JSON list of N, CA and C in Angstrom, two decimals:
[
{"chain": "M", "resi": 205, "resn": "MET", "atom": "N", "xyz": [101.01, 116.87, 13.78]},
{"chain": "M", "resi": 205, "resn": "MET", "atom": "CA", "xyz": [100.72, 118.21, 14.24]},
{"chain": "M", "resi": 205, "resn": "MET", "atom": "C", "xyz": [99.62, 118.81, 13.35]},
{"chain": "M", "resi": 206, "resn": "GLN", "atom": "N", "xyz": [98.66, 119.41, 13.98]},
{"chain": "M", "resi": 206, "resn": "GLN", "atom": "CA", "xyz": [97.57, 120.03, 13.25]},
{"chain": "M", "resi": 206, "resn": "GLN", "atom": "C", "xyz": [97.99, 121.44, 12.84]},
{"chain": "M", "resi": 207, "resn": "ILE", "atom": "N", "xyz": [97.76, 121.77, 11.58]},
{"chain": "M", "resi": 207, "resn": "ILE", "atom": "CA", "xyz": [98.13, 123.07, 11.04]},
{"chain": "M", "resi": 207, "resn": "ILE", "atom": "C", "xyz": [96.88, 123.94, 10.99]},
{"chain": "M", "resi": 208, "resn": "GLU", "atom": "N", "xyz": [96.89, 125.03, 11.74]},
{"chain": "M", "resi": 208, "resn": "GLU", "atom": "CA", "xyz": [95.72, 125.88, 11.83]},
{"chain": "M", "resi": 208, "resn": "GLU", "atom": "C", "xyz": [96.06, 127.33, 11.46]},
{"chain": "M", "resi": 209, "resn": "THR", "atom": "N", "xyz": [95.03, 128.06, 11.11]},
{"chain": "M", "resi": 209, "resn": "THR", "atom": "CA", "xyz": [95.18, 129.47, 10.80]},
{"chain": "M", "resi": 209, "resn": "THR", "atom": "C", "xyz": [95.73, 130.21, 12.01]},
{"chain": "M", "resi": 210, "resn": "GLY", "atom": "N", "xyz": [96.69, 131.07, 11.78]},
{"chain": "M", "resi": 210, "resn": "GLY", "atom": "CA", "xyz": [97.29, 131.86, 12.85]},
{"chain": "M", "resi": 210, "resn": "GLY", "atom": "C", "xyz": [98.58, 131.29, 13.38]},
{"chain": "M", "resi": 211, "resn": "MET", "atom": "N", "xyz": [98.92, 130.06, 13.00]},
{"chain": "M", "resi": 211, "resn": "MET", "atom": "CA", "xyz": [100.17, 129.47, 13.49]},
{"chain": "M", "resi": 211, "resn": "MET", "atom": "C", "xyz": [101.35, 130.16, 12.84]},
{"chain": "M", "resi": 212, "resn": "LYS", "atom": "N", "xyz": [102.38, 130.36, 13.62]},
{"chain": "M", "resi": 212, "resn": "LYS", "atom": "CA", "xyz": [103.58, 131.06, 13.15]},
{"chain": "M", "resi": 212, "resn": "LYS", "atom": "C", "xyz": [104.75, 130.07, 13.20]},
{"chain": "M", "resi": 213, "resn": "TYR", "atom": "N", "xyz": [105.57, 130.08, 12.15]},
{"chain": "M", "resi": 213, "resn": "TYR", "atom": "CA", "xyz": [106.70, 129.17, 12.04]},
{"chain": "M", "resi": 213, "resn": "TYR", "atom": "C", "xyz": [107.98, 129.96, 11.81]},
{"chain": "M", "resi": 214, "resn": "GLN", "atom": "N", "xyz": [109.04, 129.54, 12.50]},
{"chain": "M", "resi": 214, "resn": "GLN", "atom": "CA", "xyz": [110.38, 130.10, 12.31]},
{"chain": "M", "resi": 214, "resn": "GLN", "atom": "C", "xyz": [111.00, 129.41, 11.10]},
{"chain": "M", "resi": 215, "resn": "ILE", "atom": "N", "xyz": [111.61, 130.17, 10.21]},
{"chain": "M", "resi": 215, "resn": "ILE", "atom": "CA", "xyz": [112.24, 129.64, 9.01]},
{"chain": "M", "resi": 215, "resn": "ILE", "atom": "C", "xyz": [113.73, 129.45, 9.28]},
{"chain": "M", "resi": 216, "resn": "SER", "atom": "N", "xyz": [114.25, 128.25, 9.00]},
{"chain": "M", "resi": 216, "resn": "SER", "atom": "CA", "xyz": [115.66, 127.98, 9.26]},
{"chain": "M", "resi": 216, "resn": "SER", "atom": "C", "xyz": [116.55, 128.74, 8.29]},
{"chain": "M", "resi": 217, "resn": "GLN", "atom": "N", "xyz": [117.77, 128.97, 8.72]},
{"chain": "M", "resi": 217, "resn": "GLN", "atom": "CA", "xyz": [118.73, 129.76, 7.96]},
{"chain": "M", "resi": 217, "resn": "GLN", "atom": "C", "xyz": [118.95, 129.21, 6.55]},
{"chain": "M", "resi": 218, "resn": "ASN", "atom": "N", "xyz": [119.00, 127.88, 6.41]},
{"chain": "M", "resi": 218, "resn": "ASN", "atom": "CA", "xyz": [119.36, 127.29, 5.12]},
{"chain": "M", "resi": 218, "resn": "ASN", "atom": "C", "xyz": [118.27, 127.40, 4.05]},
{"chain": "M", "resi": 219, "resn": "ILE", "atom": "N", "xyz": [117.04, 127.77, 4.39]},
{"chain": "M", "resi": 219, "resn": "ILE", "atom": "CA", "xyz": [116.01, 127.94, 3.36]},
{"chain": "M", "resi": 219, "resn": "ILE", "atom": "C", "xyz": [115.41, 129.35, 3.33]},
{"chain": "M", "resi": 220, "resn": "LYS", "atom": "N", "xyz": [115.99, 130.27, 4.07]},
{"chain": "M", "resi": 220, "resn": "LYS", "atom": "CA", "xyz": [115.48, 131.65, 4.09]},
{"chain": "M", "resi": 220, "resn": "LYS", "atom": "C", "xyz": [115.47, 132.26, 2.69]},
{"chain": "M", "resi": 221, "resn": "GLY", "atom": "N", "xyz": [116.42, 131.87, 1.85]},
{"chain": "M", "resi": 221, "resn": "GLY", "atom": "CA", "xyz": [116.48, 132.38, 0.49]},
{"chain": "M", "resi": 221, "resn": "GLY", "atom": "C", "xyz": [115.24, 132.03, -0.31]},
{"chain": "M", "resi": 222, "resn": "ASN", "atom": "N", "xyz": [114.58, 130.94, 0.03]},
{"chain": "M", "resi": 222, "resn": "ASN", "atom": "CA", "xyz": [113.34, 130.54, -0.65]},
{"chain": "M", "resi": 222, "resn": "ASN", "atom": "C", "xyz": [112.14, 131.34, -0.18]},
{"chain": "M", "resi": 223, "resn": "PHE", "atom": "N", "xyz": [112.30, 132.08, 0.91]},
{"chain": "M", "resi": 223, "resn": "PHE", "atom": "CA", "xyz": [111.20, 132.83, 1.51]},
{"chain": "M", "resi": 223, "resn": "PHE", "atom": "C", "xyz": [111.56, 134.31, 1.65]},
{"chain": "M", "resi": 224, "resn": "ASN", "atom": "N", "xyz": [112.23, 134.87, 0.65]},
{"chain": "M", "resi": 224, "resn": "ASN", "atom": "CA", "xyz": [112.59, 136.30, 0.62]},
{"chain": "M", "resi": 224, "resn": "ASN", "atom": "C", "xyz": [113.34, 136.74, 1.88]},
{"chain": "M", "resi": 225, "resn": "SER", "atom": "N", "xyz": [114.16, 135.86, 2.43]},
{"chain": "M", "resi": 225, "resn": "SER", "atom": "CA", "xyz": [114.97, 136.13, 3.62]},
{"chain": "M", "resi": 225, "resn": "SER", "atom": "C", "xyz": [114.16, 136.50, 4.86]},
{"chain": "M", "resi": 226, "resn": "ALA", "atom": "N", "xyz": [112.89, 136.08, 4.90]},
{"chain": "M", "resi": 226, "resn": "ALA", "atom": "CA", "xyz": [112.05, 136.33, 6.08]},
{"chain": "M", "resi": 226, "resn": "ALA", "atom": "C", "xyz": [112.44, 135.37, 7.20]},
{"chain": "M", "resi": 227, "resn": "ASP", "atom": "N", "xyz": [112.23, 135.80, 8.44]},
{"chain": "M", "resi": 227, "resn": "ASP", "atom": "CA", "xyz": [112.51, 134.96, 9.60]},
{"chain": "M", "resi": 227, "resn": "ASP", "atom": "C", "xyz": [111.34, 134.06, 9.95]},
{"chain": "M", "resi": 228, "resn": "THR", "atom": "N", "xyz": [110.10, 134.54, 9.71]},
{"chain": "M", "resi": 228, "resn": "THR", "atom": "CA", "xyz": [108.93, 133.75, 10.09]},
{"chain": "M", "resi": 228, "resn": "THR", "atom": "C", "xyz": [107.86, 133.80, 9.00]},
{"chain": "M", "resi": 229, "resn": "LEU", "atom": "N", "xyz": [106.99, 132.80, 9.02]},
{"chain": "M", "resi": 229, "resn": "LEU", "atom": "CA", "xyz": [105.79, 132.81, 8.18]},
{"chain": "M", "resi": 229, "resn": "LEU", "atom": "C", "xyz": [104.60, 132.48, 9.05]},
{"chain": "M", "resi": 230, "resn": "THR", "atom": "N", "xyz": [103.45, 133.04, 8.70]},
{"chain": "M", "resi": 230, "resn": "THR", "atom": "CA", "xyz": [102.22, 132.84, 9.46]},
{"chain": "M", "resi": 230, "resn": "THR", "atom": "C", "xyz": [101.15, 132.28, 8.53]},
{"chain": "M", "resi": 231, "resn": "ILE", "atom": "N", "xyz": [100.50, 131.20, 8.94]},
{"chain": "M", "resi": 231, "resn": "ILE", "atom": "CA", "xyz": [99.44, 130.58, 8.16]},
{"chain": "M", "resi": 231, "resn": "ILE", "atom": "C", "xyz": [98.21, 131.48, 8.18]},
{"chain": "M", "resi": 232, "resn": "THR", "atom": "N", "xyz": [97.67, 131.80, 6.99]},
{"chain": "M", "resi": 232, "resn": "THR", "atom": "CA", "xyz": [96.48, 132.63, 6.91]},
{"chain": "M", "resi": 232, "resn": "THR", "atom": "C", "xyz": [95.23, 131.82, 6.59]},
{"chain": "M", "resi": 233, "resn": "THR", "atom": "N", "xyz": [95.36, 130.79, 5.76]},
{"chain": "M", "resi": 233, "resn": "THR", "atom": "CA", "xyz": [94.23, 129.90, 5.48]},
{"chain": "M", "resi": 233, "resn": "THR", "atom": "C", "xyz": [94.72, 128.48, 5.27]},
{"chain": "M", "resi": 234, "resn": "ASN", "atom": "N", "xyz": [93.83, 127.54, 5.56]},
{"chain": "M", "resi": 234, "resn": "ASN", "atom": "CA", "xyz": [94.12, 126.12, 5.37]},
{"chain": "M", "resi": 234, "resn": "ASN", "atom": "C", "xyz": [92.83, 125.47, 4.89]},
{"chain": "M", "resi": 235, "resn": "ASN", "atom": "N", "xyz": [92.82, 124.99, 3.65]},
{"chain": "M", "resi": 235, "resn": "ASN", "atom": "CA", "xyz": [91.61, 124.36, 3.11]},
{"chain": "M", "resi": 235, "resn": "ASN", "atom": "C", "xyz": [91.68, 122.84, 3.13]},
{"chain": "M", "resi": 236, "resn": "GLY", "atom": "N", "xyz": [92.68, 122.29, 3.78]},
{"chain": "M", "resi": 236, "resn": "GLY", "atom": "CA", "xyz": [92.82, 120.84, 3.86]},
{"chain": "M", "resi": 236, "resn": "GLY", "atom": "C", "xyz": [93.76, 120.26, 2.82]},
{"chain": "M", "resi": 237, "resn": "ILE", "atom": "N", "xyz": [94.02, 121.01, 1.75]},
{"chain": "M", "resi": 237, "resn": "ILE", "atom": "CA", "xyz": [94.92, 120.56, 0.69]},
{"chain": "M", "resi": 237, "resn": "ILE", "atom": "C", "xyz": [96.13, 121.49, 0.59]},
{"chain": "M", "resi": 238, "resn": "THR", "atom": "N", "xyz": [95.87, 122.78, 0.63]},
{"chain": "M", "resi": 238, "resn": "THR", "atom": "CA", "xyz": [96.94, 123.78, 0.57]},
{"chain": "M", "resi": 238, "resn": "THR", "atom": "C", "xyz": [96.80, 124.76, 1.72]},
{"chain": "M", "resi": 239, "resn": "VAL", "atom": "N", "xyz": [97.92, 125.41, 2.04]},
{"chain": "M", "resi": 239, "resn": "VAL", "atom": "CA", "xyz": [97.91, 126.48, 3.03]},
{"chain": "M", "resi": 239, "resn": "VAL", "atom": "C", "xyz": [98.39, 127.76, 2.36]},
{"chain": "M", "resi": 240, "resn": "GLN", "atom": "N", "xyz": [97.83, 128.87, 2.78]},
{"chain": "M", "resi": 240, "resn": "GLN", "atom": "CA", "xyz": [98.32, 130.17, 2.36]},
{"chain": "M", "resi": 240, "resn": "GLN", "atom": "C", "xyz": [99.02, 130.79, 3.56]},
{"chain": "M", "resi": 241, "resn": "PHE", "atom": "N", "xyz": [100.05, 131.59, 3.29]},
{"chain": "M", "resi": 241, "resn": "PHE", "atom": "CA", "xyz": [100.82, 132.17, 4.37]},
{"chain": "M", "resi": 241, "resn": "PHE", "atom": "C", "xyz": [101.30, 133.56, 4.00]},
{"chain": "M", "resi": 242, "resn": "THR", "atom": "N", "xyz": [101.66, 134.32, 5.02]},
{"chain": "M", "resi": 242, "resn": "THR", "atom": "CA", "xyz": [102.32, 135.61, 4.83]},
{"chain": "M", "resi": 242, "resn": "THR", "atom": "C", "xyz": [103.68, 135.54, 5.49]},
{"chain": "M", "resi": 243, "resn": "LEU", "atom": "N", "xyz": [104.61, 136.30, 4.95]},
{"chain": "M", "resi": 243, "resn": "LEU", "atom": "CA", "xyz": [105.95, 136.39, 5.51]},
{"chain": "M", "resi": 243, "resn": "LEU", "atom": "C", "xyz": [106.04, 137.66, 6.35]},
{"chain": "M", "resi": 244, "resn": "GLU", "atom": "N", "xyz": [106.88, 137.63, 7.37]},
{"chain": "M", "resi": 244, "resn": "GLU", "atom": "CA", "xyz": [106.99, 138.78, 8.27]},
{"chain": "M", "resi": 244, "resn": "GLU", "atom": "C", "xyz": [107.49, 140.02, 7.55]},
{"chain": "M", "resi": 245, "resn": "ASP", "atom": "N", "xyz": [107.23, 141.16, 8.14]},
{"chain": "M", "resi": 245, "resn": "ASP", "atom": "CA", "xyz": [107.70, 142.46, 7.66]},
{"chain": "M", "resi": 245, "resn": "ASP", "atom": "C", "xyz": [107.29, 142.77, 6.22]},
{"chain": "M", "resi": 246, "resn": "GLY", "atom": "N", "xyz": [106.14, 142.24, 5.80]},
{"chain": "M", "resi": 246, "resn": "GLY", "atom": "CA", "xyz": [105.66, 142.53, 4.46]},
{"chain": "M", "resi": 246, "resn": "GLY", "atom": "C", "xyz": [106.54, 142.00, 3.34]},
{"chain": "M", "resi": 247, "resn": "LYS", "atom": "N", "xyz": [107.31, 140.95, 3.62]},
{"chain": "M", "resi": 247, "resn": "LYS", "atom": "CA", "xyz": [108.23, 140.41, 2.62]},
{"chain": "M", "resi": 247, "resn": "LYS", "atom": "C", "xyz": [107.53, 139.54, 1.59]},
{"chain": "M", "resi": 248, "resn": "GLY", "atom": "N", "xyz": [106.24, 139.34, 1.73]},
{"chain": "M", "resi": 248, "resn": "GLY", "atom": "CA", "xyz": [105.51, 138.59, 0.72]},
{"chain": "M", "resi": 248, "resn": "GLY", "atom": "C", "xyz": [104.49, 137.64, 1.29]},
{"chain": "M", "resi": 249, "resn": "TYR", "atom": "N", "xyz": [103.95, 136.82, 0.40]},
{"chain": "M", "resi": 249, "resn": "TYR", "atom": "CA", "xyz": [102.95, 135.84, 0.77]},
{"chain": "M", "resi": 249, "resn": "TYR", "atom": "C", "xyz": [103.03, 134.71, -0.25]},
{"chain": "M", "resi": 250, "resn": "GLY", "atom": "N", "xyz": [102.35, 133.62, 0.04]},
{"chain": "M", "resi": 250, "resn": "GLY", "atom": "CA", "xyz": [102.37, 132.50, -0.89]},
{"chain": "M", "resi": 250, "resn": "GLY", "atom": "C", "xyz": [101.47, 131.39, -0.43]},
{"chain": "M", "resi": 251, "resn": "SER", "atom": "N", "xyz": [101.60, 130.26, -1.11]},
{"chain": "M", "resi": 251, "resn": "SER", "atom": "CA", "xyz": [100.84, 129.07, -0.73]},
{"chain": "M", "resi": 251, "resn": "SER", "atom": "C", "xyz": [101.68, 127.84, -1.07]},
{"chain": "M", "resi": 252, "resn": "MET", "atom": "N", "xyz": [101.35, 126.75, -0.43]},
{"chain": "M", "resi": 252, "resn": "MET", "atom": "CA", "xyz": [102.03, 125.48, -0.69]},
{"chain": "M", "resi": 252, "resn": "MET", "atom": "C", "xyz": [101.11, 124.34, -0.27]},
{"chain": "M", "resi": 253, "resn": "PRO", "atom": "N", "xyz": [101.31, 123.17, -0.86]},
{"chain": "M", "resi": 253, "resn": "PRO", "atom": "CA", "xyz": [100.53, 122.01, -0.42]},
{"chain": "M", "resi": 253, "resn": "PRO", "atom": "C", "xyz": [100.85, 121.67, 1.03]},
{"chain": "M", "resi": 254, "resn": "ILE", "atom": "N", "xyz": [99.89, 121.17, 1.76]},
{"chain": "M", "resi": 254, "resn": "ILE", "atom": "CA", "xyz": [100.11, 120.78, 3.16]},
{"chain": "M", "resi": 254, "resn": "ILE", "atom": "C", "xyz": [101.19, 119.72, 3.25]},
{"chain": "M", "resi": 255, "resn": "ASP", "atom": "N", "xyz": [101.24, 118.80, 2.28]},
{"chain": "M", "resi": 255, "resn": "ASP", "atom": "CA", "xyz": [102.27, 117.76, 2.28]},
{"chain": "M", "resi": 255, "resn": "ASP", "atom": "C", "xyz": [103.67, 118.37, 2.27]},
{"chain": "M", "resi": 256, "resn": "HIS", "atom": "N", "xyz": [103.84, 119.45, 1.52]},
{"chain": "M", "resi": 256, "resn": "HIS", "atom": "CA", "xyz": [105.16, 120.09, 1.47]},
{"chain": "M", "resi": 256, "resn": "HIS", "atom": "C", "xyz": [105.47, 120.79, 2.79]},
{"chain": "M", "resi": 257, "resn": "LEU", "atom": "N", "xyz": [104.47, 121.43, 3.38]},
{"chain": "M", "resi": 257, "resn": "LEU", "atom": "CA", "xyz": [104.67, 122.06, 4.69]},
{"chain": "M", "resi": 257, "resn": "LEU", "atom": "C", "xyz": [105.07, 121.01, 5.72]},
{"chain": "M", "resi": 258, "resn": "ASN", "atom": "N", "xyz": [104.40, 119.87, 5.71]},
{"chain": "M", "resi": 258, "resn": "ASN", "atom": "CA", "xyz": [104.75, 118.78, 6.64]},
{"chain": "M", "resi": 258, "resn": "ASN", "atom": "C", "xyz": [106.17, 118.28, 6.39]},
{"chain": "M", "resi": 259, "resn": "TYR", "atom": "N", "xyz": [106.59, 118.22, 5.13]},
{"chain": "M", "resi": 259, "resn": "TYR", "atom": "CA", "xyz": [107.96, 117.84, 4.78]},
{"chain": "M", "resi": 259, "resn": "TYR", "atom": "C", "xyz": [108.96, 118.82, 5.37]},
{"chain": "M", "resi": 260, "resn": "LEU", "atom": "N", "xyz": [108.68, 120.13, 5.23]},
{"chain": "M", "resi": 260, "resn": "LEU", "atom": "CA", "xyz": [109.57, 121.14, 5.79]},
{"chain": "M", "resi": 260, "resn": "LEU", "atom": "C", "xyz": [109.63, 121.06, 7.32]},
{"chain": "M", "resi": 261, "resn": "LEU", "atom": "N", "xyz": [108.51, 120.74, 7.94]},
{"chain": "M", "resi": 261, "resn": "LEU", "atom": "CA", "xyz": [108.48, 120.58, 9.40]},
{"chain": "M", "resi": 261, "resn": "LEU", "atom": "C", "xyz": [109.29, 119.36, 9.82]},
{"chain": "M", "resi": 262, "resn": "LYS", "atom": "N", "xyz": [109.14, 118.27, 9.08]},
{"chain": "M", "resi": 262, "resn": "LYS", "atom": "CA", "xyz": [109.85, 117.03, 9.41]},
{"chain": "M", "resi": 262, "resn": "LYS", "atom": "C", "xyz": [111.36, 117.22, 9.31]},
{"chain": "M", "resi": 263, "resn": "ARG", "atom": "N", "xyz": [111.80, 117.98, 8.33]},
{"chain": "M", "resi": 263, "resn": "ARG", "atom": "CA", "xyz": [113.23, 118.24, 8.12]},
{"chain": "M", "resi": 263, "resn": "ARG", "atom": "C", "xyz": [113.75, 119.36, 9.02]},
{"chain": "M", "resi": 264, "resn": "SER", "atom": "N", "xyz": [112.90, 119.94, 9.83]},
{"chain": "M", "resi": 264, "resn": "SER", "atom": "CA", "xyz": [113.24, 121.05, 10.73]},
{"chain": "M", "resi": 264, "resn": "SER", "atom": "C", "xyz": [113.63, 122.31, 9.97]},
{"chain": "M", "resi": 265, "resn": "ASN", "atom": "N", "xyz": [113.16, 122.46, 8.72]},
{"chain": "M", "resi": 265, "resn": "ASN", "atom": "CA", "xyz": [113.35, 123.71, 8.00]},
{"chain": "M", "resi": 265, "resn": "ASN", "atom": "C", "xyz": [112.39, 124.77, 8.50]},
{"chain": "M", "resi": 266, "resn": "LEU", "atom": "N", "xyz": [111.26, 124.34, 9.06]},
{"chain": "M", "resi": 266, "resn": "LEU", "atom": "CA", "xyz": [110.31, 125.22, 9.72]},
{"chain": "M", "resi": 266, "resn": "LEU", "atom": "C", "xyz": [110.08, 124.66, 11.12]},
{"chain": "M", "resi": 267, "resn": "THR", "atom": "N", "xyz": [110.02, 125.54, 12.10]},
{"chain": "M", "resi": 267, "resn": "THR", "atom": "CA", "xyz": [109.71, 125.12, 13.46]},
{"chain": "M", "resi": 267, "resn": "THR", "atom": "C", "xyz": [108.63, 126.03, 14.02]},
{"chain": "M", "resi": 268, "resn": "PRO", "atom": "N", "xyz": [107.66, 125.45, 14.73]},
{"chain": "M", "resi": 268, "resn": "PRO", "atom": "CA", "xyz": [106.60, 126.29, 15.31]},
{"chain": "M", "resi": 268, "resn": "PRO", "atom": "C", "xyz": [107.20, 127.28, 16.30]},
{"chain": "M", "resi": 269, "resn": "SER", "atom": "N", "xyz": [106.79, 128.55, 16.19]},
{"chain": "M", "resi": 269, "resn": "SER", "atom": "CA", "xyz": [107.33, 129.55, 17.11]},
{"chain": "M", "resi": 269, "resn": "SER", "atom": "C", "xyz": [106.29, 130.06, 18.09]},
{"chain": "M", "resi": 270, "resn": "THR", "atom": "N", "xyz": [104.99, 129.95, 17.78]},
{"chain": "M", "resi": 270, "resn": "THR", "atom": "CA", "xyz": [103.96, 130.33, 18.74]},
{"chain": "M", "resi": 270, "resn": "THR", "atom": "C", "xyz": [102.79, 129.37, 18.59]},
{"chain": "M", "resi": 271, "resn": "THR", "atom": "N", "xyz": [101.92, 129.41, 19.56]},
{"chain": "M", "resi": 271, "resn": "THR", "atom": "CA", "xyz": [100.70, 128.63, 19.45]},
{"chain": "M", "resi": 271, "resn": "THR", "atom": "C", "xyz": [99.68, 129.38, 18.61]},
{"chain": "M", "resi": 272, "resn": "ASN", "atom": "N", "xyz": [98.63, 128.73, 18.27]},
{"chain": "M", "resi": 272, "resn": "ASN", "atom": "CA", "xyz": [97.57, 129.31, 17.47]},
{"chain": "M", "resi": 272, "resn": "ASN", "atom": "C", "xyz": [96.98, 130.51, 18.20]},
{"chain": "M", "resi": 273, "resn": "LYS", "atom": "N", "xyz": [96.81, 131.62, 17.51]},
{"chain": "M", "resi": 273, "resn": "LYS", "atom": "CA", "xyz": [96.26, 132.83, 18.13]},
{"chain": "M", "resi": 273, "resn": "LYS", "atom": "C", "xyz": [94.83, 132.62, 18.62]},
{"chain": "M", "resi": 274, "resn": "ARG", "atom": "N", "xyz": [94.10, 131.70, 18.00]},
{"chain": "M", "resi": 274, "resn": "ARG", "atom": "CA", "xyz": [92.74, 131.42, 18.47]},
{"chain": "M", "resi": 274, "resn": "ARG", "atom": "C", "xyz": [92.75, 130.87, 19.89]},
{"chain": "M", "resi": 275, "resn": "VAL", "atom": "N", "xyz": [93.76, 130.07, 20.21]},
{"chain": "M", "resi": 275, "resn": "VAL", "atom": "CA", "xyz": [93.87, 129.54, 21.57]},
{"chain": "M", "resi": 275, "resn": "VAL", "atom": "C", "xyz": [94.10, 130.68, 22.55]},
{"chain": "M", "resi": 276, "resn": "LEU", "atom": "N", "xyz": [94.94, 131.64, 22.16]},
{"chain": "M", "resi": 276, "resn": "LEU", "atom": "CA", "xyz": [95.23, 132.77, 23.04]},
{"chain": "M", "resi": 276, "resn": "LEU", "atom": "C", "xyz": [94.00, 133.63, 23.26]},
{"chain": "M", "resi": 277, "resn": "LEU", "atom": "N", "xyz": [93.08, 133.65, 22.29]},
{"chain": "M", "resi": 277, "resn": "LEU", "atom": "CA", "xyz": [91.90, 134.50, 22.37]},
{"chain": "M", "resi": 277, "resn": "LEU", "atom": "C", "xyz": [90.66, 133.75, 22.83]},
{"chain": "M", "resi": 278, "resn": "SER", "atom": "N", "xyz": [90.82, 132.50, 23.25]},
{"chain": "M", "resi": 278, "resn": "SER", "atom": "CA", "xyz": [89.66, 131.71, 23.65]},
{"chain": "M", "resi": 278, "resn": "SER", "atom": "C", "xyz": [89.02, 132.30, 24.90]},
{"chain": "M", "resi": 279, "resn": "PRO", "atom": "N", "xyz": [87.72, 132.06, 25.10]},
{"chain": "M", "resi": 279, "resn": "PRO", "atom": "CA", "xyz": [87.01, 132.64, 26.24]},
{"chain": "M", "resi": 279, "resn": "PRO", "atom": "C", "xyz": [87.61, 132.30, 27.59]},
{"chain": "M", "resi": 280, "resn": "GLU", "atom": "N", "xyz": [88.23, 131.13, 27.72]},
{"chain": "M", "resi": 280, "resn": "GLU", "atom": "CA", "xyz": [88.83, 130.75, 29.00]},
{"chain": "M", "resi": 280, "resn": "GLU", "atom": "C", "xyz": [90.00, 131.66, 29.37]},
{"chain": "M", "resi": 281, "resn": "ASN", "atom": "N", "xyz": [90.65, 132.25, 28.34]},
{"chain": "M", "resi": 281, "resn": "ASN", "atom": "CA", "xyz": [91.83, 133.07, 28.58]},
{"chain": "M", "resi": 281, "resn": "ASN", "atom": "C", "xyz": [91.50, 134.56, 28.65]},
{"chain": "M", "resi": 282, "resn": "GLU", "atom": "N", "xyz": [90.25, 134.93, 28.44]},
{"chain": "M", "resi": 282, "resn": "GLU", "atom": "CA", "xyz": [89.88, 136.34, 28.46]},
{"chain": "M", "resi": 282, "resn": "GLU", "atom": "C", "xyz": [89.78, 136.84, 29.90]},
{"chain": "M", "resi": 283, "resn": "GLU", "atom": "N", "xyz": [90.20, 138.06, 30.12]},
{"chain": "M", "resi": 283, "resn": "GLU", "atom": "CA", "xyz": [90.04, 138.69, 31.42]},
{"chain": "M", "resi": 283, "resn": "GLU", "atom": "C", "xyz": [88.69, 139.36, 31.49]},
{"chain": "M", "resi": 284, "resn": "LYS", "atom": "N", "xyz": [88.02, 139.21, 32.60]},
{"chain": "M", "resi": 284, "resn": "LYS", "atom": "CA", "xyz": [86.73, 139.87, 32.79]},
{"chain": "M", "resi": 284, "resn": "LYS", "atom": "C", "xyz": [86.98, 141.34, 33.14]},
{"chain": "M", "resi": 285, "resn": "ILE", "atom": "N", "xyz": [86.29, 142.21, 32.43]},
{"chain": "M", "resi": 285, "resn": "ILE", "atom": "CA", "xyz": [86.42, 143.66, 32.68]},
{"chain": "M", "resi": 285, "resn": "ILE", "atom": "C", "xyz": [85.17, 144.13, 33.41]},
{"chain": "M", "resi": 286, "resn": "GLY", "atom": "N", "xyz": [85.38, 144.89, 34.48]},
{"chain": "M", "resi": 286, "resn": "GLY", "atom": "CA", "xyz": [84.24, 145.47, 35.19]},
{"chain": "M", "resi": 286, "resn": "GLY", "atom": "C", "xyz": [83.92, 144.75, 36.36]}
]
């Protein structure tokens, strides 16, 4: 799975304590080695190596909850006004 800016992940119940009890995290930057993220409701922010994020995804501690916002805003999906 490709990890891109804007992707949102649901945090499983058993690791919420590691993420300030937030329900979701959103990727803000990805430089190919580490990702930076924000937690919902202003509960914080952080970063982690991509390998660790992939580990959490593999163990189902994080699950994708939405598609990349860039896809939603792509020109094919825009409504013509006027």
